[in-house]
PDB file of N, CA and C in Angstrom:
ATOM      1  N   GLN W   1     125.281  72.343 134.826  1.00 74.00           N
ATOM      2  CA  GLN W   1     124.127  72.142 133.971  1.00 74.00           C
ATOM      3  C   GLN W   1     124.357  70.931 133.080  1.00 74.00           C
ATOM      4  N   GLU W   2     123.275  70.169 132.892  1.00 85.00           N
ATOM      5  CA  GLU W   2     123.374  68.990 132.044  1.00 85.00           C
ATOM      6  C   GLU W   2     123.636  69.410 130.606  1.00 85.00           C
ATOM      7  N   PRO W   3     124.411  68.607 129.879  1.00 94.00           N
ATOM      8  CA  PRO W   3     124.715  68.973 128.488  1.00 94.00           C
ATOM      9  C   PRO W   3     123.483  69.046 127.590  1.00 94.00           C
ATOM     10  N   LEU W   4     122.470  68.194 127.864  1.00 97.00           N
ATOM     11  CA  LEU W   4     121.275  68.182 127.033  1.00 97.00           C
ATOM     12  C   LEU W   4     120.052  68.417 127.915  1.00 97.00           C
ATOM     13  N   VAL W   5     119.218  69.319 127.514  1.00 96.00           N
ATOM     14  CA  VAL W   5     117.995  69.597 128.252  1.00 96.00           C
ATOM     15  C   VAL W   5     116.822  69.593 127.293  1.00 96.00           C
ATOM     16  N   GLU W   6     115.874  68.691 127.567  1.00 95.00           N
ATOM     17  CA  GLU W   6     114.670  68.638 126.749  1.00 95.00           C
ATOM     18  C   GLU W   6     113.586  69.530 127.353  1.00 95.00           C
ATOM     19  N   SER W   7     112.717  69.987 126.507  1.00 97.00           N
ATOM     20  CA  SER W   7     111.544  70.738 126.944  1.00 97.00           C
ATOM     21  C   SER W   7     110.461  70.589 125.901  1.00 97.00           C
ATOM     22  N   GLY W   8     109.271  71.052 126.239  1.00 98.00           N
ATOM     23  CA  GLY W   8     108.176  71.039 125.285  1.00 98.00           C
ATOM     24  C   GLY W   8     107.134  69.975 125.533  1.00 98.00           C
ATOM     25  N   GLY W   9     107.372  69.118 126.506  1.00 97.00           N
ATOM     26  CA  GLY W   9     106.371  68.116 126.830  1.00 97.00           C
ATOM     27  C   GLY W   9     105.159  68.738 127.504  1.00 97.00           C
ATOM     28  N   GLY W  10     104.139  67.927 127.686  1.00 97.00           N
ATOM     29  CA  GLY W  10     102.930  68.410 128.325  1.00 97.00           C
ATOM     30  C   GLY W  10     101.784  67.455 128.092  1.00 97.00           C
ATOM     31  N   VAL W  11     100.586  67.956 128.336  1.00 98.00           N
ATOM     32  CA  VAL W  11      99.366  67.176 128.151  1.00 98.00           C
ATOM     33  C   VAL W  11      98.665  67.673 126.900  1.00 98.00           C
ATOM     34  N   VAL W  12      98.287  66.751 126.045  1.00 98.00           N
ATOM     35  CA  VAL W  12      97.641  67.110 124.779  1.00 98.00           C
ATOM     36  C   VAL W  12      96.549  66.097 124.490  1.00 98.00           C
ATOM     37  N   GLN W  13      95.532  66.532 123.781  1.00 98.00           N
ATOM     38  CA  GLN W  13      94.448  65.629 123.398  1.00 98.00           C
ATOM     39  C   GLN W  13      94.844  64.797 122.196  1.00 98.00           C
ATOM     40  N   PRO W  14      94.227  63.647 122.018  1.00 98.00           N
ATOM     41  CA  PRO W  14      94.490  62.853 120.813  1.00 98.00           C
ATOM     42  C   PRO W  14      94.264  63.692 119.563  1.00 98.00           C
ATOM     43  N   GLY W  15      95.168  63.516 118.609  1.00 98.00           N
ATOM     44  CA  GLY W  15      95.109  64.309 117.388  1.00 98.00           C
ATOM     45  C   GLY W  15      95.889  65.605 117.461  1.00 98.00           C
ATOM     46  N   GLY W  16      96.349  65.958 118.645  1.00 98.00           N
ATOM     47  CA  GLY W  16      97.091  67.192 118.817  1.00 98.00           C
ATOM     48  C   GLY W  16      98.554  67.060 118.437  1.00 98.00           C
ATOM     49  N   SER W  17      99.278  68.148 118.614  1.00 98.00           N
ATOM     50  CA  SER W  17     100.689  68.202 118.246  1.00 98.00           C
ATOM     51  C   SER W  17     101.510  68.790 119.389  1.00 98.00           C
ATOM     52  N   LEU W  18     102.750  68.389 119.419  1.00 98.00           N
ATOM     53  CA  LEU W  18     103.728  68.970 120.329  1.00 98.00           C
ATOM     54  C   LEU W  18     105.058  69.044 119.610  1.00 98.00           C
ATOM     55  N   ARG W  19     105.864  70.001 120.009  1.00 98.00           N
ATOM     56  CA  ARG W  19     107.222  70.112 119.502  1.00 98.00           C
ATOM     57  C   ARG W  19     108.172  70.069 120.690  1.00 98.00           C
ATOM     58  N   LEU W  20     108.999  69.036 120.704  1.00 98.00           N
ATOM     59  CA  LEU W  20     109.987  68.896 121.759  1.00 98.00           C
ATOM     60  C   LEU W  20     111.295  69.529 121.317  1.00 98.00           C
ATOM     61  N   SER W  21     111.972  70.137 122.269  1.00 98.00           N
ATOM     62  CA  SER W  21     113.274  70.731 122.007  1.00 98.00           C
ATOM     63  C   SER W  21     114.330  70.026 122.830  1.00 98.00           C
ATOM     64  N   CYS W  22     115.518  69.974 122.277  1.00 98.00           N
ATOM     65  CA  CYS W  22     116.685  69.430 122.965  1.00 98.00           C
ATOM     66  C   CYS W  22     117.794  70.459 122.769  1.00 98.00           C
ATOM     67  N   VAL W  23     118.104  71.172 123.822  1.00 98.00           N
ATOM     68  CA  VAL W  23     119.091  72.237 123.737  1.00 98.00           C
ATOM     69  C   VAL W  23     120.367  71.793 124.444  1.00 98.00           C
ATOM     70  N   ALA W  24     121.464  71.955 123.756  1.00 97.00           N
ATOM     71  CA  ALA W  24     122.759  71.546 124.299  1.00 97.00           C
ATOM     72  C   ALA W  24     123.507  72.738 124.878  1.00 97.00           C
ATOM     73  N   SER W  25     124.242  72.471 125.932  1.00 96.00           N
ATOM     74  CA  SER W  25     125.122  73.488 126.493  1.00 96.00           C
ATOM     75  C   SER W  25     126.434  72.832 126.874  1.00 96.00           C
ATOM     76  N   GLY W  26     127.523  73.546 126.612  1.00 95.00           N
ATOM     77  CA  GLY W  26     128.837  73.013 126.937  1.00 95.00           C
ATOM     78  C   GLY W  26     129.392  72.035 125.921  1.00 95.00           C
ATOM     79  N   ILE W  27     128.602  71.686 124.932  1.00 96.00           N
ATOM     80  CA  ILE W  27     129.055  70.835 123.842  1.00 96.00           C
ATOM     81  C   ILE W  27     128.592  71.450 122.532  1.00 96.00           C
ATOM     82  N   ASN W  28     129.286  71.117 121.456  1.00 96.00           N
ATOM     83  CA  ASN W  28     128.898  71.573 120.131  1.00 96.00           C
ATOM     84  C   ASN W  28     128.030  70.495 119.506  1.00 96.00           C
ATOM     85  N   LEU W  29     126.716  70.700 119.560  1.00 97.00           N
ATOM     86  CA  LEU W  29     125.795  69.660 119.120  1.00 97.00           C
ATOM     87  C   LEU W  29     125.947  69.333 117.639  1.00 97.00           C
ATOM     88  N   SER W  30     126.508  70.247 116.864  1.00 96.00           N
ATOM     89  CA  SER W  30     126.671  69.982 115.424  1.00 96.00           C
ATOM     90  C   SER W  30     127.639  68.829 115.160  1.00 96.00           C
ATOM     91  N   LEU W  31     128.421  68.453 116.152  1.00 96.00           N
ATOM     92  CA  LEU W  31     129.357  67.334 116.015  1.00 96.00           C
ATOM     93  C   LEU W  31     128.707  65.985 116.318  1.00 96.00           C
ATOM     94  N   TYR W  32     127.435  66.006 116.672  1.00 97.00           N
ATOM     95  CA  TYR W  32     126.762  64.817 117.163  1.00 97.00           C
ATOM     96  C   TYR W  32     125.592  64.412 116.280  1.00 97.00           C
ATOM     97  N   VAL W  33     125.384  63.103 116.202  1.00 98.00           N
ATOM     98  CA  VAL W  33     124.124  62.582 115.701  1.00 98.00           C
ATOM     99  C   VAL W  33     123.133  62.652 116.864  1.00 98.00           C
ATOM    100  N   VAL W  34     121.965  63.187 116.597  1.00 98.00           N
ATOM    101  CA  VAL W  34     120.960  63.321 117.651  1.00 98.00           C
ATOM    102  C   VAL W  34     119.850  62.294 117.428  1.00 98.00           C
ATOM    103  N   ASN W  35     119.624  61.505 118.435  1.00 98.00           N
ATOM    104  CA  ASN W  35     118.557  60.520 118.426  1.00 98.00           C
ATOM    105  C   ASN W  35     117.454  60.953 119.382  1.00 98.00           C
ATOM    106  N   TRP W  36     116.266  60.510 119.093  1.00 98.00           N
ATOM    107  CA  TRP W  36     115.139  60.659 120.011  1.00 98.00           C
ATOM    108  C   TRP W  36     114.645  59.267 120.392  1.00 98.00           C
ATOM    109  N   TYR W  37     114.387  59.103 121.682  1.00 98.00           N
ATOM    110  CA  TYR W  37     113.858  57.867 122.235  1.00 98.00           C
ATOM    111  C   TYR W  37     112.628  58.212 123.079  1.00 98.00           C
ATOM    112  N   ARG W  38     111.893  57.181 123.410  1.00 98.00           N
ATOM    113  CA  ARG W  38     110.831  57.365 124.390  1.00 98.00           C
ATOM    114  C   ARG W  38     110.712  56.097 125.241  1.00 98.00           C
ATOM    115  N   GLN W  39     110.140  56.282 126.410  1.00 98.00           N
ATOM    116  CA  GLN W  39     109.870  55.152 127.289  1.00 98.00           C
ATOM    117  C   GLN W  39     108.436  55.249 127.761  1.00 98.00           C
ATOM    118  N   ARG W  40     107.636  54.335 127.262  1.00 97.00           N
ATOM    119  CA  ARG W  40     106.222  54.294 127.650  1.00 97.00           C
ATOM    120  C   ARG W  40     106.099  53.587 128.985  1.00 97.00           C
ATOM    121  N   PRO W  41     105.011  53.817 129.699  1.00 94.00           N
ATOM    122  CA  PRO W  41     104.829  53.175 131.004  1.00 94.00           C
ATOM    123  C   PRO W  41     104.929  51.665 130.914  1.00 94.00           C
ATOM    124  N   GLY W  42     105.762  51.100 131.742  1.00 95.00           N
ATOM    125  CA  GLY W  42     105.904  49.644 131.793  1.00 95.00           C
ATOM    126  C   GLY W  42     106.674  49.036 130.638  1.00 95.00           C
ATOM    127  N   ALA W  43     107.273  49.879 129.794  1.00 97.00           N
ATOM    128  CA  ALA W  43     107.972  49.364 128.616  1.00 97.00           C
ATOM    129  C   ALA W  43     109.428  49.792 128.639  1.00 97.00           C
ATOM    130  N   GLU W  44     110.207  49.170 127.774  1.00 97.00           N
ATOM    131  CA  GLU W  44     111.599  49.558 127.640  1.00 97.00           C
ATOM    132  C   GLU W  44     111.708  50.815 126.784  1.00 97.00           C
ATOM    133  N   ARG W  45     112.828  51.463 126.921  1.00 97.00           N
ATOM    134  CA  ARG W  45     113.077  52.647 126.091  1.00 97.00           C
ATOM    135  C   ARG W  45     113.200  52.213 124.640  1.00 97.00           C
ATOM    136  N   GLU W  46     112.563  52.954 123.736  1.00 97.00           N
ATOM    137  CA  GLU W  46     112.599  52.609 122.318  1.00 97.00           C
ATOM    138  C   GLU W  46     113.092  53.786 121.498  1.00 97.00           C
ATOM    139  N   TRP W  47     113.838  53.451 120.478  1.00 98.00           N
ATOM    140  CA  TRP W  47     114.362  54.465 119.562  1.00 98.00           C
ATOM    141  C   TRP W  47     113.264  54.923 118.617  1.00 98.00           C
ATOM    142  N   LEU W  48     113.254  56.205 118.308  1.00 98.00           N
ATOM    143  CA  LEU W  48     112.231  56.771 117.426  1.00 98.00           C
ATOM    144  C   LEU W  48     112.800  57.318 116.121  1.00 98.00           C
ATOM    145  N   ALA W  49     113.900  58.056 116.215  1.00 98.00           N
ATOM    146  CA  ALA W  49     114.382  58.760 115.029  1.00 98.00           C
ATOM    147  C   ALA W  49     115.774  59.309 115.293  1.00 98.00           C
ATOM    148  N   TYR W  50     116.478  59.610 114.203  1.00 98.00           N
ATOM    149  CA  TYR W  50     117.746  60.329 114.355  1.00 98.00           C
ATOM    150  C   TYR W  50     117.920  61.340 113.236  1.00 98.00           C
ATOM    151  N   ILE W  51     118.820  62.281 113.479  1.00 98.00           N
ATOM    152  CA  ILE W  51     119.229  63.247 112.465  1.00 98.00           C
ATOM    153  C   ILE W  51     120.744  63.360 112.550  1.00 98.00           C
ATOM    154  N   THR W  52     121.388  63.291 111.399  1.00 97.00           N
ATOM    155  CA  THR W  52     122.842  63.315 111.349  1.00 97.00           C
ATOM    156  C   THR W  52     123.364  64.739 111.220  1.00 97.00           C
ATOM    157  N   HIS W  53     124.706  64.825 111.169  1.00 89.00           N
ATOM    158  CA  HIS W  53     125.356  66.121 110.969  1.00 89.00           C
ATOM    159  C   HIS W  53     124.924  66.741 109.645  1.00 89.00           C
ATOM    160  N   ASN W  54     124.665  65.880 108.665  1.00 91.00           N
ATOM    161  CA  ASN W  54     124.296  66.350 107.337  1.00 91.00           C
ATOM    162  C   ASN W  54     122.786  66.460 107.163  1.00 91.00           C
ATOM    163  N   PHE W  55     122.072  66.406 108.274  1.00 96.00           N
ATOM    164  CA  PHE W  55     120.625  66.567 108.265  1.00 96.00           C
ATOM    165  C   PHE W  55     119.895  65.391 107.621  1.00 96.00           C
ATOM    166  N   ASP W  56     120.587  64.259 107.450  1.00 97.00           N
ATOM    167  CA  ASP W  56     119.886  63.046 107.052  1.00 97.00           C
ATOM    168  C   ASP W  56     119.060  62.568 108.237  1.00 97.00           C
ATOM    169  N   THR W  57     117.896  62.030 107.927  1.00 98.00           N
ATOM    170  CA  THR W  57     117.006  61.585 108.990  1.00 98.00           C
ATOM    171  C   THR W  57     116.551  60.144 108.750  1.00 98.00           C
ATOM    172  N   HIS W  58     116.183  59.503 109.817  1.00 97.00           N
ATOM    173  CA  HIS W  58     115.643  58.144 109.724  1.00 97.00           C
ATOM    174  C   HIS W  58     114.679  57.967 110.877  1.00 97.00           C
ATOM    175  N   TYR W  59     113.593  57.215 110.603  1.00 97.00           N
ATOM    176  CA  TYR W  59     112.508  57.109 111.576  1.00 97.00           C
ATOM    177  C   TYR W  59     112.107  55.657 111.806  1.00 97.00           C
ATOM    178  N   LEU W  60     111.590  55.403 112.998  1.00 96.00           N
ATOM    179  CA  LEU W  60     110.926  54.139 113.271  1.00 96.00           C
ATOM    180  C   LEU W  60     109.709  54.065 112.357  1.00 96.00           C
ATOM    181  N   SER W  61     109.614  53.017 111.580  1.00 95.00           N
ATOM    182  CA  SER W  61     108.547  52.946 110.576  1.00 95.00           C
ATOM    183  C   SER W  61     107.163  52.953 111.206  1.00 95.00           C
ATOM    184  N   LEU W  62     107.056  52.433 112.426  1.00 93.00           N
ATOM    185  CA  LEU W  62     105.753  52.361 113.078  1.00 93.00           C
ATOM    186  C   LEU W  62     105.168  53.743 113.379  1.00 93.00           C
ATOM    187  N   LEU W  63     105.995  54.785 113.341  1.00 93.00           N
ATOM    188  CA  LEU W  63     105.488  56.126 113.609  1.00 93.00           C
ATOM    189  C   LEU W  63     104.581  56.624 112.492  1.00 93.00           C
ATOM    190  N   GLY W  64     104.654  56.003 111.335  1.00 91.00           N
ATOM    191  CA  GLY W  64     103.723  56.336 110.266  1.00 91.00           C
ATOM    192  C   GLY W  64     103.857  57.745 109.731  1.00 91.00           C
ATOM    193  N   GLY W  65     105.036  58.312 109.870  1.00 94.00           N
ATOM    194  CA  GLY W  65     105.256  59.645 109.316  1.00 94.00           C
ATOM    195  C   GLY W  65     104.695  60.770 110.156  1.00 94.00           C
ATOM    196  N   ARG W  66     104.279  60.470 111.372  1.00 97.00           N
ATOM    197  CA  ARG W  66     103.672  61.509 112.217  1.00 97.00           C
ATOM    198  C   ARG W  66     104.717  62.386 112.903  1.00 97.00           C
ATOM    199  N   PHE W  67     105.935  61.888 113.037  1.00 98.00           N
ATOM    200  CA  PHE W  67     106.976  62.623 113.742  1.00 98.00           C
ATOM    201  C   PHE W  67     108.034  63.109 112.744  1.00 98.00           C
ATOM    202  N   ARG W  68     108.650  64.243 113.080  1.00 98.00           N
ATOM    203  CA  ARG W  68     109.723  64.768 112.237  1.00 98.00           C
ATOM    204  C   ARG W  68     110.809  65.353 113.114  1.00 98.00           C
ATOM    205  N   VAL W  69     112.054  64.989 112.823  1.00 98.00           N
ATOM    206  CA  VAL W  69     113.193  65.538 113.552  1.00 98.00           C
ATOM    207  C   VAL W  69     113.829  66.642 112.724  1.00 98.00           C
ATOM    208  N   SER W  70     114.391  67.602 113.427  1.00 98.00           N
ATOM    209  CA  SER W  70     115.114  68.676 112.774  1.00 98.00           C
ATOM    210  C   SER W  70     116.203  69.158 113.731  1.00 98.00           C
ATOM    211  N   ARG W  71     117.055  70.021 113.228  1.00 98.00           N
ATOM    212  CA  ARG W  71     118.093  70.584 114.092  1.00 98.00           C
ATOM    213  C   ARG W  71     118.416  71.981 113.601  1.00 98.00           C
ATOM    214  N   ASP W  72     118.891  72.793 114.518  1.00 97.00           N
ATOM    215  CA  ASP W  72     119.328  74.147 114.197  1.00 97.00           C
ATOM    216  C   ASP W  72     120.675  74.324 114.872  1.00 97.00           C
ATOM    217  N   ASN W  73     121.729  74.180 114.094  1.00 95.00           N
ATOM    218  CA  ASN W  73     123.064  74.244 114.681  1.00 95.00           C
ATOM    219  C   ASN W  73     123.409  75.647 115.172  1.00 95.00           C
ATOM    220  N   THR W  74     122.743  76.646 114.664  1.00 96.00           N
ATOM    221  CA  THR W  74     122.988  78.006 115.154  1.00 96.00           C
ATOM    222  C   THR W  74     122.444  78.177 116.573  1.00 96.00           C
ATOM    223  N   LYS W  75     121.490  77.344 116.933  1.00 97.00           N
ATOM    224  CA  LYS W  75     120.915  77.393 118.278  1.00 97.00           C
ATOM    225  C   LYS W  75     121.391  76.239 119.153  1.00 97.00           C
ATOM    226  N   ASN W  76     122.272  75.404 118.561  1.00 97.00           N
ATOM    227  CA  ASN W  76     122.797  74.254 119.310  1.00 97.00           C
ATOM    228  C   ASN W  76     121.659  73.381 119.835  1.00 97.00           C
ATOM    229  N   ALA W  77     120.694  73.128 118.953  1.00 98.00           N
ATOM    230  CA  ALA W  77     119.470  72.459 119.386  1.00 98.00           C
ATOM    231  C   ALA W  77     118.963  71.498 118.328  1.00 98.00           C
ATOM    232  N   ALA W  78     118.144  70.574 118.782  1.00 98.00           N
ATOM    233  CA  ALA W  78     117.428  69.656 117.900  1.00 98.00           C
ATOM    234  C   ALA W  78     115.974  69.605 118.368  1.00 98.00           C
ATOM    235  N   TYR W  79     115.118  69.137 117.459  1.00 98.00           N
ATOM    236  CA  TYR W  79     113.690  69.189 117.737  1.00 98.00           C
ATOM    237  C   TYR W  79     113.006  67.906 117.274  1.00 98.00           C
ATOM    238  N   LEU W  80     111.890  67.617 117.920  1.00 98.00           N
ATOM    239  CA  LEU W  80     111.036  66.514 117.492  1.00 98.00           C
ATOM    240  C   LEU W  80     109.620  67.061 117.392  1.00 98.00           C
ATOM    241  N   GLN W  81     109.141  67.198 116.164  1.00 98.00           N
ATOM    242  CA  GLN W  81     107.769  67.628 115.924  1.00 98.00           C
ATOM    243  C   GLN W  81     106.882  66.390 115.887  1.00 98.00           C
ATOM    244  N   MET W  82     105.875  66.377 116.734  1.00 98.00           N
ATOM    245  CA  MET W  82     104.989  65.218 116.839  1.00 98.00           C
ATOM    246  C   MET W  82     103.571  65.657 116.492  1.00 98.00           C
ATOM    247  N   ASN W  83     103.019  65.035 115.479  1.00 98.00           N
ATOM    248  CA  ASN W  83     101.680  65.384 115.008  1.00 98.00           C
ATOM    249  C   ASN W  83     100.733  64.207 115.164  1.00 98.00           C
ATOM    250  N   ASP W  84      99.447  64.515 115.156  1.00 98.00           N
ATOM    251  CA  ASP W  84      98.414  63.477 115.221  1.00 98.00           C
ATOM    252  C   ASP W  84      98.711  62.506 116.362  1.00 98.00           C
ATOM    253  N   LEU W  85      98.932  63.059 117.518  1.00 98.00           N
ATOM    254  CA  LEU W  85      99.323  62.234 118.659  1.00 98.00           C
ATOM    255  C   LEU W  85      98.203  61.284 119.075  1.00 98.00           C
ATOM    256  N   GLU W  86      98.638  60.131 119.534  1.00 97.00           N
ATOM    257  CA  GLU W  86      97.728  59.061 119.939  1.00 97.00           C
ATOM    258  C   GLU W  86      97.941  58.754 121.412  1.00 97.00           C
ATOM    259  N   LEU W  87      96.952  58.113 122.011  1.00 97.00           N
ATOM    260  CA  LEU W  87      97.071  57.760 123.431  1.00 97.00           C
ATOM    261  C   LEU W  87      98.362  56.976 123.691  1.00 97.00           C
ATOM    262  N   GLU W  88      98.722  56.140 122.730  1.00 96.00           N
ATOM    263  CA  GLU W  88      99.893  55.276 122.891  1.00 96.00           C
ATOM    264  C   GLU W  88     101.215  56.035 122.815  1.00 96.00           C
ATOM    265  N   ASP W  89     101.147  57.308 122.464  1.00 97.00           N
ATOM    266  CA  ASP W  89     102.365  58.119 122.434  1.00 97.00           C
ATOM    267  C   ASP W  89     102.732  58.658 123.816  1.00 97.00           C
ATOM    268  N   THR W  90     101.883  58.414 124.792  1.00 98.00           N
ATOM    269  CA  THR W  90     102.199  58.835 126.156  1.00 98.00           C
ATOM    270  C   THR W  90     103.477  58.165 126.621  1.00 98.00           C
ATOM    271  N   ALA W  91     104.447  58.983 127.014  1.00 98.00           N
ATOM    272  CA  ALA W  91     105.765  58.452 127.361  1.00 98.00           C
ATOM    273  C   ALA W  91     106.646  59.585 127.864  1.00 98.00           C
ATOM    274  N   ILE W  92     107.791  59.203 128.376  1.00 98.00           N
ATOM    275  CA  ILE W  92     108.865  60.170 128.613  1.00 98.00           C
ATOM    276  C   ILE W  92     109.746  60.147 127.371  1.00 98.00           C
ATOM    277  N   TYR W  93     110.021  61.302 126.821  1.00 98.00           N
ATOM    278  CA  TYR W  93     110.808  61.434 125.590  1.00 98.00           C
ATOM    279  C   TYR W  93     112.197  61.961 125.929  1.00 98.00           C
ATOM    280  N   TYR W  94     113.193  61.320 125.311  1.00 98.00           N
ATOM    281  CA  TYR W  94     114.577  61.644 125.598  1.00 98.00           C
ATOM    282  C   TYR W  94     115.326  61.992 124.316  1.00 98.00           C
ATOM    283  N   CYS W  95     116.208  62.952 124.401  1.00 98.00           N
ATOM    284  CA  CYS W  95     117.155  63.121 123.309  1.00 98.00           C
ATOM    285  C   CYS W  95     118.488  62.511 123.721  1.00 98.00           C
ATOM    286  N   HIS W  96     119.239  62.121 122.736  1.00 98.00           N
ATOM    287  CA  HIS W  96     120.495  61.389 122.913  1.00 98.00           C
ATOM    288  C   HIS W  96     121.442  61.903 121.854  1.00 98.00           C
ATOM    289  N   ALA W  97     122.633  62.269 122.270  1.00 98.00           N
ATOM    290  CA  ALA W  97     123.635  62.769 121.337  1.00 98.00           C
ATOM    291  C   ALA W  97     124.809  61.798 121.304  1.00 98.00           C
ATOM    292  N   ARG W  98     125.158  61.378 120.106  1.00 97.00           N
ATOM    293  CA  ARG W  98     126.282  60.436 119.934  1.00 97.00           C
ATOM    294  C   ARG W  98     127.290  61.069 118.995  1.00 97.00           C
ATOM    295  N   GLY W  99     128.536  61.175 119.498  1.00 96.00           N
ATOM    296  CA  GLY W  99     129.593  61.781 118.705  1.00 96.00           C
ATOM    297  C   GLY W  99     130.902  61.623 119.427  1.00 96.00           C
ATOM    298  N   PRO W 100     131.619  62.707 119.648  1.00 94.00           N
ATOM    299  CA  PRO W 100     132.853  62.601 120.433  1.00 94.00           C
ATOM    300  C   PRO W 100     132.618  61.970 121.808  1.00 94.00           C
ATOM    301  N   ASP W 101     131.429  62.189 122.345  1.00 96.00           N
ATOM    302  CA  ASP W 101     130.976  61.549 123.588  1.00 96.00           C
ATOM    303  C   ASP W 101     129.528  61.136 123.401  1.00 96.00           C
ATOM    304  N   VAL W 102     128.950  60.604 124.442  1.00 97.00           N
ATOM    305  CA  VAL W 102     127.550  60.209 124.408  1.00 97.00           C
ATOM    306  C   VAL W 102     126.825  60.881 125.572  1.00 97.00           C
ATOM    307  N   TYR W 103     125.712  61.498 125.246  1.00 97.00           N
ATOM    308  CA  TYR W 103     124.941  62.185 126.284  1.00 97.00           C
ATOM    309  C   TYR W 103     123.459  61.838 126.152  1.00 97.00           C
ATOM    310  N   TRP W 104     122.792  61.812 127.294  1.00 97.00           N
ATOM    311  CA  TRP W 104     121.338  61.678 127.373  1.00 97.00           C
ATOM    312  C   TRP W 104     120.780  62.919 128.053  1.00 97.00           C
ATOM    313  N   GLY W 105     119.626  63.324 127.599  1.00 96.00           N
ATOM    314  CA  GLY W 105     118.886  64.331 128.316  1.00 96.00           C
ATOM    315  C   GLY W 105     118.120  63.704 129.462  1.00 96.00           C
ATOM    316  N   GLN W 106     117.481  64.559 130.254  1.00 96.00           N
ATOM    317  CA  GLN W 106     116.784  64.068 131.446  1.00 96.00           C
ATOM    318  C   GLN W 106     115.376  63.590 131.140  1.00 96.00           C
ATOM    319  N   GLY W 107     114.892  63.899 129.941  1.00 97.00           N
ATOM    320  CA  GLY W 107     113.564  63.463 129.544  1.00 97.00           C
ATOM    321  C   GLY W 107     112.502  64.519 129.783  1.00 97.00           C
ATOM    322  N   THR W 108     111.461  64.451 128.970  1.00 98.00           N
ATOM    323  CA  THR W 108     110.307  65.326 129.135  1.00 98.00           C
ATOM    324  C   THR W 108     109.046  64.492 128.960  1.00 98.00           C
ATOM    325  N   GLN W 109     108.089  64.697 129.831  1.00 98.00           N
ATOM    326  CA  GLN W 109     106.876  63.876 129.843  1.00 98.00           C
ATOM    327  C   GLN W 109     105.888  64.382 128.808  1.00 98.00           C
ATOM    328  N   VAL W 110     105.376  63.451 128.018  1.00 98.00           N
ATOM    329  CA  VAL W 110     104.295  63.733 127.079  1.00 98.00           C
ATOM    330  C   VAL W 110     103.112  62.854 127.465  1.00 98.00           C
ATOM    331  N   THR W 111     101.989  63.462 127.705  1.00 98.00           N
ATOM    332  CA  THR W 111     100.785  62.728 128.060  1.00 98.00           C
ATOM    333  C   THR W 111      99.695  63.070 127.057  1.00 98.00           C
ATOM    334  N   VAL W 112      99.191  62.034 126.404  1.00 98.00           N
ATOM    335  CA  VAL W 112      98.100  62.205 125.451  1.00 98.00           C
ATOM    336  C   VAL W 112      96.849  61.654 126.120  1.00 98.00           C
ATOM    337  N   SER W 113      95.902  62.536 126.331  1.00 97.00           N
ATOM    338  CA  SER W 113      94.721  62.141 127.087  1.00 97.00           C
ATOM    339  C   SER W 113      93.516  62.947 126.629  1.00 97.00           C
ATOM    340  N   SER W 114      92.381  62.275 126.572  1.00 94.00           N
ATOM    341  CA  SER W 114      91.145  62.973 126.237  1.00 94.00           C
ATOM    342  C   SER W 114      90.432  63.436 127.505  1.00 94.00           C
TER     343      SER W 114
END
């Protein structure tokens, strides 16, 4: 099993919300900084946000405060809450863990469509 598995993607209308999960197995995610990235069609992968071991967070300013990262070390998981979704948010979303090692999840598709 892959160390990181994302879930929670899907199809949503503009203005809707989704919560993505990144669940770790075989590693202690609390030892890692967790980043979220996305790759829009025809574009390079872009960084969106991170959360540290101490729950400090930082975001891509262009997100305008619509996204929020969190983590639950008791569940060995991290989350990306996405609100007020826009058509341009359509992408594959990835979690990334950086710490003793580096891991990528397989990605989860988010499609914003009316």
